Tab-separated table of C-alpha atoms and ligand atoms in Angstrom:
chain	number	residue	atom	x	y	z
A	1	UNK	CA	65.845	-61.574	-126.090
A	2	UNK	CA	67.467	-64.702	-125.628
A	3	UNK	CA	68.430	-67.546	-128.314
A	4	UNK	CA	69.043	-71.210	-127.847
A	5	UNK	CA	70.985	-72.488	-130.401
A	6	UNK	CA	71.161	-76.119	-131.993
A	7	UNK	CA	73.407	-78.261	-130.412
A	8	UNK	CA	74.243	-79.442	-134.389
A	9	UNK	CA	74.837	-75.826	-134.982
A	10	UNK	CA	77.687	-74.686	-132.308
A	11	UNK	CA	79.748	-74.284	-135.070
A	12	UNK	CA	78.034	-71.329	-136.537
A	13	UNK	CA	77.609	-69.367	-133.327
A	14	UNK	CA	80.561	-67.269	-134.047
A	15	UNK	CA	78.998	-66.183	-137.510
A	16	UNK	CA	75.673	-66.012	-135.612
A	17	UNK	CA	76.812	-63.289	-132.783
A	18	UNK	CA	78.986	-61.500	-135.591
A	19	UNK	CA	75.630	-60.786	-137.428
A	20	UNK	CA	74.132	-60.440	-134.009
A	21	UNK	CA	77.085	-57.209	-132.964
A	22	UNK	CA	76.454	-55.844	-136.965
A	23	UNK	CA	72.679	-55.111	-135.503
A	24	UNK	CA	74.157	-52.636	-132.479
A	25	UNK	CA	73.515	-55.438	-130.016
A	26	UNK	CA	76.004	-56.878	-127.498
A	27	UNK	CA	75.676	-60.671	-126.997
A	28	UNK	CA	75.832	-63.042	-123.974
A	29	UNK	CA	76.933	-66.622	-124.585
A	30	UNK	CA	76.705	-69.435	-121.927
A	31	UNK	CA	77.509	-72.471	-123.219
A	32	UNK	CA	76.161	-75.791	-121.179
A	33	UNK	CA	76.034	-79.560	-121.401
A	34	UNK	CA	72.795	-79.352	-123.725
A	35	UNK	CA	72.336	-76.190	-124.888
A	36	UNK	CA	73.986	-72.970	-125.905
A	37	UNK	CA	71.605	-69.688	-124.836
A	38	UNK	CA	72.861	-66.503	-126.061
A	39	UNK	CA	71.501	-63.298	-124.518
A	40	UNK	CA	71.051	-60.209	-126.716
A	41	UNK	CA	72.041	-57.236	-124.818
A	42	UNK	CA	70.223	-53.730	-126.130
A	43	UNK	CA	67.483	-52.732	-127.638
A	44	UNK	CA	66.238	-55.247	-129.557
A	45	UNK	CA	62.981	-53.605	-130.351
A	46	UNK	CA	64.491	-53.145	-133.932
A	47	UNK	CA	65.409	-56.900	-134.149
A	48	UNK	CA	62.886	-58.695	-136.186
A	49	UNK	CA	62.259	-61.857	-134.073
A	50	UNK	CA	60.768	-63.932	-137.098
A	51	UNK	CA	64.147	-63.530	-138.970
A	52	UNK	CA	65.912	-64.962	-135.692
A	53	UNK	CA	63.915	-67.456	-135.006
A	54	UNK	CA	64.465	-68.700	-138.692
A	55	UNK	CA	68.004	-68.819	-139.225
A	56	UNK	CA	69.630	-72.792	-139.231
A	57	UNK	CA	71.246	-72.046	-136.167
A	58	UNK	CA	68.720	-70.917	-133.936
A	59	UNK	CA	66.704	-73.528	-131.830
A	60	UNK	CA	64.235	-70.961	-130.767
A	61	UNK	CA	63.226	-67.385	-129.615
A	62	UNK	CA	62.190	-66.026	-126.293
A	63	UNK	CA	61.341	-62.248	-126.088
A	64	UNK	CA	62.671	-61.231	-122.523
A	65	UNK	CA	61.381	-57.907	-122.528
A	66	UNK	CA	58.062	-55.932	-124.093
A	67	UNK	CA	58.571	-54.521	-127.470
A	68	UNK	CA	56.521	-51.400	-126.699
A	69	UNK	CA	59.012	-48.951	-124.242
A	70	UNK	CA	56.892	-45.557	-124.323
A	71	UNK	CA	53.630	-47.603	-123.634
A	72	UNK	CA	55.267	-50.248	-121.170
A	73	UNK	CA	54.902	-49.479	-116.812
A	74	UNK	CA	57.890	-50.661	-116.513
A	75	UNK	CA	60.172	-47.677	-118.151
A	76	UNK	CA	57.230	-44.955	-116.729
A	77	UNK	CA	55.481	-46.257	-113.461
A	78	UNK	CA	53.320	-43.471	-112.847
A	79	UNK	CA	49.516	-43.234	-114.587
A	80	UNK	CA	49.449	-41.199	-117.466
A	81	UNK	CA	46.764	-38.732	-117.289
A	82	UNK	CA	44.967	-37.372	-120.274
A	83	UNK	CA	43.754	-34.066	-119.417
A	84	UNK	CA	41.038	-32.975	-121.904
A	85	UNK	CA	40.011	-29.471	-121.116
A	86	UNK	CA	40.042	-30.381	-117.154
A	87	UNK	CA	38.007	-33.602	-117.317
A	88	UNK	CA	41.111	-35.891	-116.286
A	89	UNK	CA	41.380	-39.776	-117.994
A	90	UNK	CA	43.789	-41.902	-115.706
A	91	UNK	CA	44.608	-41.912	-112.685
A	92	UNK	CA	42.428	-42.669	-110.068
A	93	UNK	CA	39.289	-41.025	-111.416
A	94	UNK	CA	36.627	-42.166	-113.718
A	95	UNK	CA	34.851	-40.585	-116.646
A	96	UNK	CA	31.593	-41.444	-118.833
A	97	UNK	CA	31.539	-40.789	-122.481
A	98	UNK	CA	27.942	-40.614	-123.650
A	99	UNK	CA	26.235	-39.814	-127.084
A	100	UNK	CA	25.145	-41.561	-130.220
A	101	UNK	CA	26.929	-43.819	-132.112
A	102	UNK	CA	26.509	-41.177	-135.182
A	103	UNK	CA	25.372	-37.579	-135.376
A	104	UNK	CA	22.157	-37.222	-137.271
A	105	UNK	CA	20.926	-33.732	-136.945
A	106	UNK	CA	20.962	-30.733	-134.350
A	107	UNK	CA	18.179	-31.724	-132.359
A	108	UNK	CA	19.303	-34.911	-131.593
A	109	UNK	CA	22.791	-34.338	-130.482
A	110	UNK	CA	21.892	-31.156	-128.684
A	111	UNK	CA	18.926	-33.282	-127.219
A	112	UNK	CA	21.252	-36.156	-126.316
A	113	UNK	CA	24.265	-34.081	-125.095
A	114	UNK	CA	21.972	-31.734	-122.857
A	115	UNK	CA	20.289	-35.132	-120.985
A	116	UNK	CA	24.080	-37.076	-120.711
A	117	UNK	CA	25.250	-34.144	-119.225
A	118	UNK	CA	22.473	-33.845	-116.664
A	119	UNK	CA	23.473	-37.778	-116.047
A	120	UNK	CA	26.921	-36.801	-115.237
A	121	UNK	CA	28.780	-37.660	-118.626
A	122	UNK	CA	31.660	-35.426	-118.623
A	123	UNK	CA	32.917	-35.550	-122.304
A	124	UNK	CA	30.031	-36.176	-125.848
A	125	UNK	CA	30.736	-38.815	-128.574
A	126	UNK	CA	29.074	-38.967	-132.141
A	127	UNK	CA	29.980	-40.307	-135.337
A	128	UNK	CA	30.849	-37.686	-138.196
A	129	UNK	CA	32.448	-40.044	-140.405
A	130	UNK	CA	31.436	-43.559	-139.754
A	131	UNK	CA	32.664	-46.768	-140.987
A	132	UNK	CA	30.001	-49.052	-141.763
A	133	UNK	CA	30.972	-52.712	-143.470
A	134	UNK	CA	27.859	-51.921	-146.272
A	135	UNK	CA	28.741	-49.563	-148.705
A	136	UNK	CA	24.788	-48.818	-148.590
A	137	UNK	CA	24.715	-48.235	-144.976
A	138	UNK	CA	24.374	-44.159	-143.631
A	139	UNK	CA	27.974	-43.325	-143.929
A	140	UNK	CA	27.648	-40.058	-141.233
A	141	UNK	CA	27.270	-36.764	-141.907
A	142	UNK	CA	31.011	-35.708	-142.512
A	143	UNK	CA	32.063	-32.179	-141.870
A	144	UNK	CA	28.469	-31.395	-141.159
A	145	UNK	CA	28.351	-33.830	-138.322
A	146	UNK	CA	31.500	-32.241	-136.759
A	147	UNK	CA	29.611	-28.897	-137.236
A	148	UNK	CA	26.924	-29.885	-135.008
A	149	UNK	CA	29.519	-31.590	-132.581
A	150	UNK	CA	30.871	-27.985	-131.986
A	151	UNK	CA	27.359	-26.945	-131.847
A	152	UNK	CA	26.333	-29.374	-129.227
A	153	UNK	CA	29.951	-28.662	-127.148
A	154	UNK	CA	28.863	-24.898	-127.243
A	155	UNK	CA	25.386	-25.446	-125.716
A	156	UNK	CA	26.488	-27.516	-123.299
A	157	UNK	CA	30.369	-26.990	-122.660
A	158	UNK	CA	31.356	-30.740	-123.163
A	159	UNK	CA	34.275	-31.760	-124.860
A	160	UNK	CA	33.827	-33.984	-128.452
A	161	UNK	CA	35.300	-37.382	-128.998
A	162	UNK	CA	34.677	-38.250	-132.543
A	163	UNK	CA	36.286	-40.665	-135.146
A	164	UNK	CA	38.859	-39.814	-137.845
A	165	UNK	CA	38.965	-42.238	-140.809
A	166	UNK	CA	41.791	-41.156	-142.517
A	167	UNK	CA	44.715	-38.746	-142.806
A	168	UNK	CA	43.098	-36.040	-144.897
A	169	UNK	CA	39.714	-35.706	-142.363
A	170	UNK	CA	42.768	-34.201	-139.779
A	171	UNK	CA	42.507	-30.728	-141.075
A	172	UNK	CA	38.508	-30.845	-139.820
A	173	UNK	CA	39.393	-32.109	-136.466
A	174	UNK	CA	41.020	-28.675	-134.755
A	175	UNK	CA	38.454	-27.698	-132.521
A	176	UNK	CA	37.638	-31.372	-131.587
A	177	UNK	CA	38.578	-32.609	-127.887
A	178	UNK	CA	39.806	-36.284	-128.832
A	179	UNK	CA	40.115	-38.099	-131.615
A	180	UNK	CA	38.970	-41.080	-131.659
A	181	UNK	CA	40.859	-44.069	-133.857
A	182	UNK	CA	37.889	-46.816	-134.403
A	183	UNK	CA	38.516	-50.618	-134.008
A	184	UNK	CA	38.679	-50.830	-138.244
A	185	UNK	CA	41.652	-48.419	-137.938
A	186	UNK	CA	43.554	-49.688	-135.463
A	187	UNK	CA	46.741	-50.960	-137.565
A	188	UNK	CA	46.285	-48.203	-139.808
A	189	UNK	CA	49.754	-47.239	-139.503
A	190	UNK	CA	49.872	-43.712	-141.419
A	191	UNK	CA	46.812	-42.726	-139.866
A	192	UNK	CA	48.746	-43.705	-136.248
A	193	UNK	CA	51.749	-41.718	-137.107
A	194	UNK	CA	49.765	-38.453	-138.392
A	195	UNK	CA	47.876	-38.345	-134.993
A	196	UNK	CA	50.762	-39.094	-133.104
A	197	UNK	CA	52.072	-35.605	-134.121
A	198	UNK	CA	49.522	-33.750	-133.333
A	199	UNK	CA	48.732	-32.675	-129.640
A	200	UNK	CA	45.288	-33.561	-129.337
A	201	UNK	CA	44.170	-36.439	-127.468
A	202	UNK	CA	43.547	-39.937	-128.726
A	203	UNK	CA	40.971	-42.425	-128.146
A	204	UNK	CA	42.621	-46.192	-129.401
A	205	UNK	CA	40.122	-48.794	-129.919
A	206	UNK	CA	41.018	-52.285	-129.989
A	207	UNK	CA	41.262	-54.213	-133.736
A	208	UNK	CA	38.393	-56.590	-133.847
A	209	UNK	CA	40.972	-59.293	-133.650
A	210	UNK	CA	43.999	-57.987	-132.460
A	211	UNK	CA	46.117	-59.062	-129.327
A	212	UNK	CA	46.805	-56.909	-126.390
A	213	UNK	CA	50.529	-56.888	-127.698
A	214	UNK	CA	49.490	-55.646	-131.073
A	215	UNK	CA	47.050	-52.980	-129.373
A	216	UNK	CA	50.124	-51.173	-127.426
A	217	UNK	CA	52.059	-51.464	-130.145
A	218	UNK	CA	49.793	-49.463	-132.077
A	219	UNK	CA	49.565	-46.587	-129.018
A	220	UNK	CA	53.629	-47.144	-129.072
A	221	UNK	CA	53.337	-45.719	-132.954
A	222	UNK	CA	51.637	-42.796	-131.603
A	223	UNK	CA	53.790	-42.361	-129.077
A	224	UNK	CA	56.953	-42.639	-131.106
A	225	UNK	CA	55.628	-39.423	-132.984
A	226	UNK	CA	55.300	-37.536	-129.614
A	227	UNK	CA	52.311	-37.806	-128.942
A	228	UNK	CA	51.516	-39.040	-125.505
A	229	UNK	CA	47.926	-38.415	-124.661
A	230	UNK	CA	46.734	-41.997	-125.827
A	231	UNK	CA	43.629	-43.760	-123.815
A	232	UNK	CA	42.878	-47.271	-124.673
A	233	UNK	CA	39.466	-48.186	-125.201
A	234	UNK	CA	38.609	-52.222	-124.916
A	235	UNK	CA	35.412	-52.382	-127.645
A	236	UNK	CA	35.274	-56.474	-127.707
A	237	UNK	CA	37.094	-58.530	-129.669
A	238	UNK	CA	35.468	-61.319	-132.316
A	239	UNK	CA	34.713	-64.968	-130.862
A	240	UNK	CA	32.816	-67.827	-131.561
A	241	UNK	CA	30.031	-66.498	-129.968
A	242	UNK	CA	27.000	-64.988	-131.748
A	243	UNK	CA	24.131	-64.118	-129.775
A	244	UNK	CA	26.957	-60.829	-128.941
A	245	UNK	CA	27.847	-58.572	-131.640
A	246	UNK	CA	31.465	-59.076	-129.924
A	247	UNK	CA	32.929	-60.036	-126.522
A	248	UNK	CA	33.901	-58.164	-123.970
A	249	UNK	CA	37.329	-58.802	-123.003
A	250	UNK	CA	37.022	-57.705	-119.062
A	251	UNK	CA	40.235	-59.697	-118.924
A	252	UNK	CA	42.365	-57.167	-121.019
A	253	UNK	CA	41.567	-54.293	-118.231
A	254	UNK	CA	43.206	-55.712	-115.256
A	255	UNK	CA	45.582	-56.938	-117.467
A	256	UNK	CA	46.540	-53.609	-119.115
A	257	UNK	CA	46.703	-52.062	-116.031
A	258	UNK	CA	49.854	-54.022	-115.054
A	259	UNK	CA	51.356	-53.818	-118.625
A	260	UNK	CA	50.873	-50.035	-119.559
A	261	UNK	CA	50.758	-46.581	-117.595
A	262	UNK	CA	48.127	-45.446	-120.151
A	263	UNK	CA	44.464	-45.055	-118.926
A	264	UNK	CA	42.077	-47.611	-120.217
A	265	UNK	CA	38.359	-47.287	-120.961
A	266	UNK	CA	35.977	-49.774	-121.712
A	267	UNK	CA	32.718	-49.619	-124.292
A	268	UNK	CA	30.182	-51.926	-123.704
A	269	UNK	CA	27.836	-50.806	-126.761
A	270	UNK	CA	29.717	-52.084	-129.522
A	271	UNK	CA	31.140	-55.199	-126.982
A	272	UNK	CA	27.894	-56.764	-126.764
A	273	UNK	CA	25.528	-55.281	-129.975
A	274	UNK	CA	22.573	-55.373	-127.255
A	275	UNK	CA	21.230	-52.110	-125.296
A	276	UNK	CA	20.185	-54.849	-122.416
A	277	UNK	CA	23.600	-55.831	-121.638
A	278	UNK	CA	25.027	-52.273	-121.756
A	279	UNK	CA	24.634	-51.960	-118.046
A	280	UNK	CA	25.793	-55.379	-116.760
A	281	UNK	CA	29.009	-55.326	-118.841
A	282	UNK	CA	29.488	-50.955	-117.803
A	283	UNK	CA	29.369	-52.378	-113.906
A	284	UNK	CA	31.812	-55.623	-115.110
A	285	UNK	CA	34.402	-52.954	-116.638
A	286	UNK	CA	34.170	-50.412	-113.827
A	287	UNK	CA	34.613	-53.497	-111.372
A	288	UNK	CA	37.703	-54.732	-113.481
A	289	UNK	CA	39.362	-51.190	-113.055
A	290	UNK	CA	38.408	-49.347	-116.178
A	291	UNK	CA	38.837	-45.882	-115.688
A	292	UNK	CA	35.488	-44.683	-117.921
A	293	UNK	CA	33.461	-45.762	-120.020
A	294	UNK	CA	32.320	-44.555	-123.936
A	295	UNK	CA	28.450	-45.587	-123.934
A	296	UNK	CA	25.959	-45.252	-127.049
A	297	UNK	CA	22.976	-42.908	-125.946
A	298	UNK	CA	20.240	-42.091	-128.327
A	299	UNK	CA	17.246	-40.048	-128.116
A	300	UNK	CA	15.153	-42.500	-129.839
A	301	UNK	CA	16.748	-45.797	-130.551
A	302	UNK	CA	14.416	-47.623	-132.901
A	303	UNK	CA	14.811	-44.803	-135.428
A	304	UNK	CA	18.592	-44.341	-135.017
A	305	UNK	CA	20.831	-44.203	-138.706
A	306	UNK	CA	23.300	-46.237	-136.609
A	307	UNK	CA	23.376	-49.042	-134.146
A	308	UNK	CA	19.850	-48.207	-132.639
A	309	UNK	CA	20.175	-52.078	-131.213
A	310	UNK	CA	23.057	-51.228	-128.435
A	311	UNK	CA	21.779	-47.922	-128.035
A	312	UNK	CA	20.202	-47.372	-124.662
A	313	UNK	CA	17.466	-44.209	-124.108
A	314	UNK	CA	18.842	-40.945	-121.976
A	315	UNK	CA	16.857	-42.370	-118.907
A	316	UNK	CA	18.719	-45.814	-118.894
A	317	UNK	CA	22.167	-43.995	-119.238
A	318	UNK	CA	20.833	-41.951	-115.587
A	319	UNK	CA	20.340	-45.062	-113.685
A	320	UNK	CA	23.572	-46.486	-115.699
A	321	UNK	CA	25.741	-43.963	-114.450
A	322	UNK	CA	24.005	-43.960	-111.047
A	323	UNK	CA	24.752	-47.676	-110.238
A	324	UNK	CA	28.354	-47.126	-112.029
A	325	UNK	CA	29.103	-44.657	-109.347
A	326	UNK	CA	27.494	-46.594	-106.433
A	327	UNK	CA	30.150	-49.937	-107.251
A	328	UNK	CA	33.245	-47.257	-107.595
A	329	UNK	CA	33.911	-46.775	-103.999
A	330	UNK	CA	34.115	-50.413	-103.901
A	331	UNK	CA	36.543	-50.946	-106.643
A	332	UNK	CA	39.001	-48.078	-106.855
B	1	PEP	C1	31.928	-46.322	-132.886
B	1	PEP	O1	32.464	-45.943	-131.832
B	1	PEP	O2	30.816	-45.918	-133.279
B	1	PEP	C2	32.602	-47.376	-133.676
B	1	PEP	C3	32.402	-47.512	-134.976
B	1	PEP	O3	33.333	-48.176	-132.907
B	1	PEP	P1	34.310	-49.407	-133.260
B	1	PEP	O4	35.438	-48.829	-134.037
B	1	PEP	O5	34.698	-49.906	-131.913
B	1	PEP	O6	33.502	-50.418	-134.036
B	2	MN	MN1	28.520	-47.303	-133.093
């Protein structure tokens, strides 16, 4: 972090870098003609840069180095790769996460997870506990819903992303193969540190408005706990725009594959709102470097309890994953 101090103010730098030393950091002054820049030495991720940049003395603020460390390439230059029962995230590979946005009874998520699986999807997602912005809205099954989830992984042997809204719901998630933290939840900070001690797996969505800074900083919290197995999963981010439920930010792929080791997935259901544009945004991602993608597949669509719009039919999701896979050994 570095400082430029008024040119009014020299007189207080020696009060400044005192203060400065009393936070465990070691300072570097270099005094010139117009300006005085001093260099904090350390780790300054503990330095709360809206204090600096407020005190008289300071001119202004330049972070010099990312305030995530577990989450950052630079510290950890090799992929991470999240292992989830032998279906690898990271690395090189790519995986499809397929199922409906919530679980609604045993024949439909058996139905759905049989046909995804015969499409190639190697891990199931489904709502349990959903969090809908009506009060009115279907609210998910709840425990039931991860009942059937096990249900559906024991007739077909795939693994079962589904979403955790809060601390207590942990106890419920055992057997399940990666939990997922939705966009609603993503600065939910006790609900970050719970999962981050536990082993399992988690799936981060990105805050309907948050930055890519504020995104790693919320794997970083579950990585602080010791938990490492964090995938990122870009869900579109609110714009101007309405004729999309949300936009999908193909730019935040590339671009977290030069700032984090972490595997990165994109979903193109909830990006756009529209089943149509599920498959032109899926190729977009996988051409961008995504290493999967979490899709919304429903039996039957028009009847769905949950974001029937963006869901696309077990059919569409075949030639979906088809043309993914054709554009791979393109891209990779
Ligand atoms: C979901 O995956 O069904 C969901 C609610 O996603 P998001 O948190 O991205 O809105
Ligand atoms: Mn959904």
């Amino acid at each position: 972090m570095i400082l430029v101090i008024k040119n009014e103010k020299k007189n207080e730098l020696g009060k400044l870098v005192a203060w400065i030393k009393k936070q465990g950091l070691d300072v570097h002054t270099s005094e010139g003609a117009n300006a005085t820049v001093v260099g904090l030495i350390g780790d300054v991720s503990r330095i709360d840069i809206d204090l600096i940049a407020s005190l008289e003395a300071v001119d202004s603020v330049k972070r010099i180095s990312e305030p995530y460390k577990k989450a950052n390439i630079k510290f950890h230059p090799d992929d991470t790769v999240v292992d989830v029962g032998g279906v690898k995230i990271g690395g090189g590979g790519f995986v499809f996460i397929a199922g409906p946005c919530s679980v609604e009874s045993e024949e439909q998520i058996i139905g759905v997870a049989e046909a995804v699986k015969k499409s190639g999807a190697q891990l199931l997602r489904g709502g349990a506990f959903k969090p809908r912005t009506s009060p009115y809205a279907f609210q998910g099954m709840g425990e039931d819903g991860i009942r059937l989830l096990l249900q559906a992984k024991k007739a077909t042997g795939l693994g079962i992303v589904t979403e955790i809204m809060n601390v207590n719901q942990l106890p419920l998630f055992c057997d399940v193969d990666v939990i997922q933290i939705g966009a609603r939840n993503m600065q939910n900070f006790d609900l970050l540190k719970e999962v981050g001690q536990s082993d399992k797996p988690v799936l981060l969505k990105r805050g309907l408005a948050n930055t890519v800074e504020e995104w790693l900083m919320s794997a970083e919290y579950i990585m602080s706990k010791g938990n490492w197995r964090v995938i990122l999963c870009e869900r579109g981010i609110r714009t101007f725009e309405h004729y999309t439920r949300n936009t999908l930010d193909v730019s935040a792929i590339p671009l977290l594959n030069e700032l984090t080791h972490l595997p990165v997935i994109a979903d193109p259901s909830h990006a756009s709102g529209l089943s149509r544009l599920v498959l032109p945004l899926s190729l977009a991602a996988a051409a961008a470097g995504a290493d999967g993608l979490m899709i919304e597949v429903h039996n039957d669509p028009e009847k769905a309890l949950c974001d029937g719009a963006q869901s696309i039919k077990p059919e569409q999701f075949d030639a979906l994953a088809n043309k993914v896979r054709g554009i791979l050994p393109c891209v990779k």
